[in-house]
Amino acid sequence: MNFKDGILIEPWGGLANRLRVIFGAQLFCRAQGKELYINWAHKDCHKLRRQEVTGSHFLDVFRPIQQIHFLNEGDMPTEEAYFYKGTDPSKFRESLGDSNFTVHHRSLYKQLCPIDFIREKVDKFKERKGAYNAIHIRRTDHLKWLKALNKSPEPLSKFEEFIEKFPQR
């Protein structure tokens, strides 16, 4: 696969980190007139993340986004082909020199459209629960710290049980 007309990135981490990198790279590509190629599934994905959205492929959760191309599993490039790997979009912010980077970057989240299966799950949840509060559970951010304390991240079931205690929300 030839990436001469675009850049290839491999976003790491949880869903939020990956999306920040993707949208930073998308802004960069727009400014440079390049295509964006993404290797979504990196081999170092933590076992807890495999149980979450980031354990799935982006296209198993969201509809495709125009001008963003995801590599197929068999299209693994050489290391030299990568423009960026990691969790921090600041490389793109610095390259653009755009004082409005954050504003433009945030607007790109509107491109995210869950696939029908996910949308139906959300709609059923909303019908069943009515009004709700949303939370962002950060279970895997501090794995080294937890390991040093000889602790494990809380299982998802603990959060689900907590949510069920407050059916009015």
PDB file of C-alpha atoms in Angstrom, residues 11 17 20 23 30 38 43 49 53 68 79 82 88 91-92 94-95 99 106-107 117 125 135 142 148-149 152 154 158:
ATOM      1  CA  PRO A  11      -3.858   5.964  17.345  1.00  0.00           C
ATOM      2  CA  ASN A  17      -7.453   9.276  23.025  1.00  0.00           C
ATOM      3  CA  ARG A  20      -8.404  13.029  19.540  1.00  0.00           C
ATOM      4  CA  PHE A  23      -9.403  14.289  14.395  1.00  0.00           C
ATOM      5  CA  ARG A  30      -7.237  18.842   5.224  1.00  0.00           C
ATOM      6  CA  ILE A  38      -5.516   4.684   9.957  1.00  0.00           C
ATOM      7  CA  LYS A  43      -0.972  -5.237  18.716  1.00  0.00           C
ATOM      8  CA  ARG A  49      -9.547  -2.510  26.383  1.00  0.00           C
ATOM      9  CA  VAL A  53     -15.228  -0.212  22.228  1.00  0.00           C
ATOM     10  CA  ILE A  68     -10.659   8.662   6.351  1.00  0.00           C
ATOM     11  CA  GLU A  79       7.360   1.071  10.429  1.00  0.00           C
ATOM     12  CA  TYR A  82       3.910   5.715   9.731  1.00  0.00           C
ATOM     13  CA  ASP A  88      -1.255  12.887  21.808  1.00  0.00           C
ATOM     14  CA  LYS A  91       2.035  17.035  16.853  1.00  0.00           C
ATOM     15  CA  PHE A  92      -0.819  18.021  14.551  1.00  0.00           C
ATOM     16  CA  GLU A  94       1.991  22.300  16.368  1.00  0.00           C
ATOM     17  CA  SER A  95       2.248  21.508  12.654  1.00  0.00           C
ATOM     18  CA  SER A  99      -4.869  29.112  17.237  1.00  0.00           C
ATOM     19  CA  ARG A 106     -14.044  19.592  18.742  1.00  0.00           C
ATOM     20  CA  SER A 107     -16.374  20.232  15.811  1.00  0.00           C
ATOM     21  CA  PHE A 117     -27.036  -1.708  16.131  1.00  0.00           C
ATOM     22  CA  PHE A 125     -31.708   2.200  26.980  1.00  0.00           C
ATOM     23  CA  ILE A 135     -20.379   9.277  32.895  1.00  0.00           C
ATOM     24  CA  HIS A 142      -3.739   4.125  35.951  1.00  0.00           C
ATOM     25  CA  ALA A 148       2.090  -0.893  42.447  1.00  0.00           C
ATOM     26  CA  LEU A 149      -0.715  -0.942  45.036  1.00  0.00           C
ATOM     27  CA  SER A 152      -6.934  -4.366  39.893  1.00  0.00           C
ATOM     28  CA  GLU A 154     -12.892  -2.274  39.035  1.00  0.00           C
ATOM     29  CA  LYS A 158     -19.489  -2.760  39.586  1.00  0.00           C
TER      30      LYS A 158
END
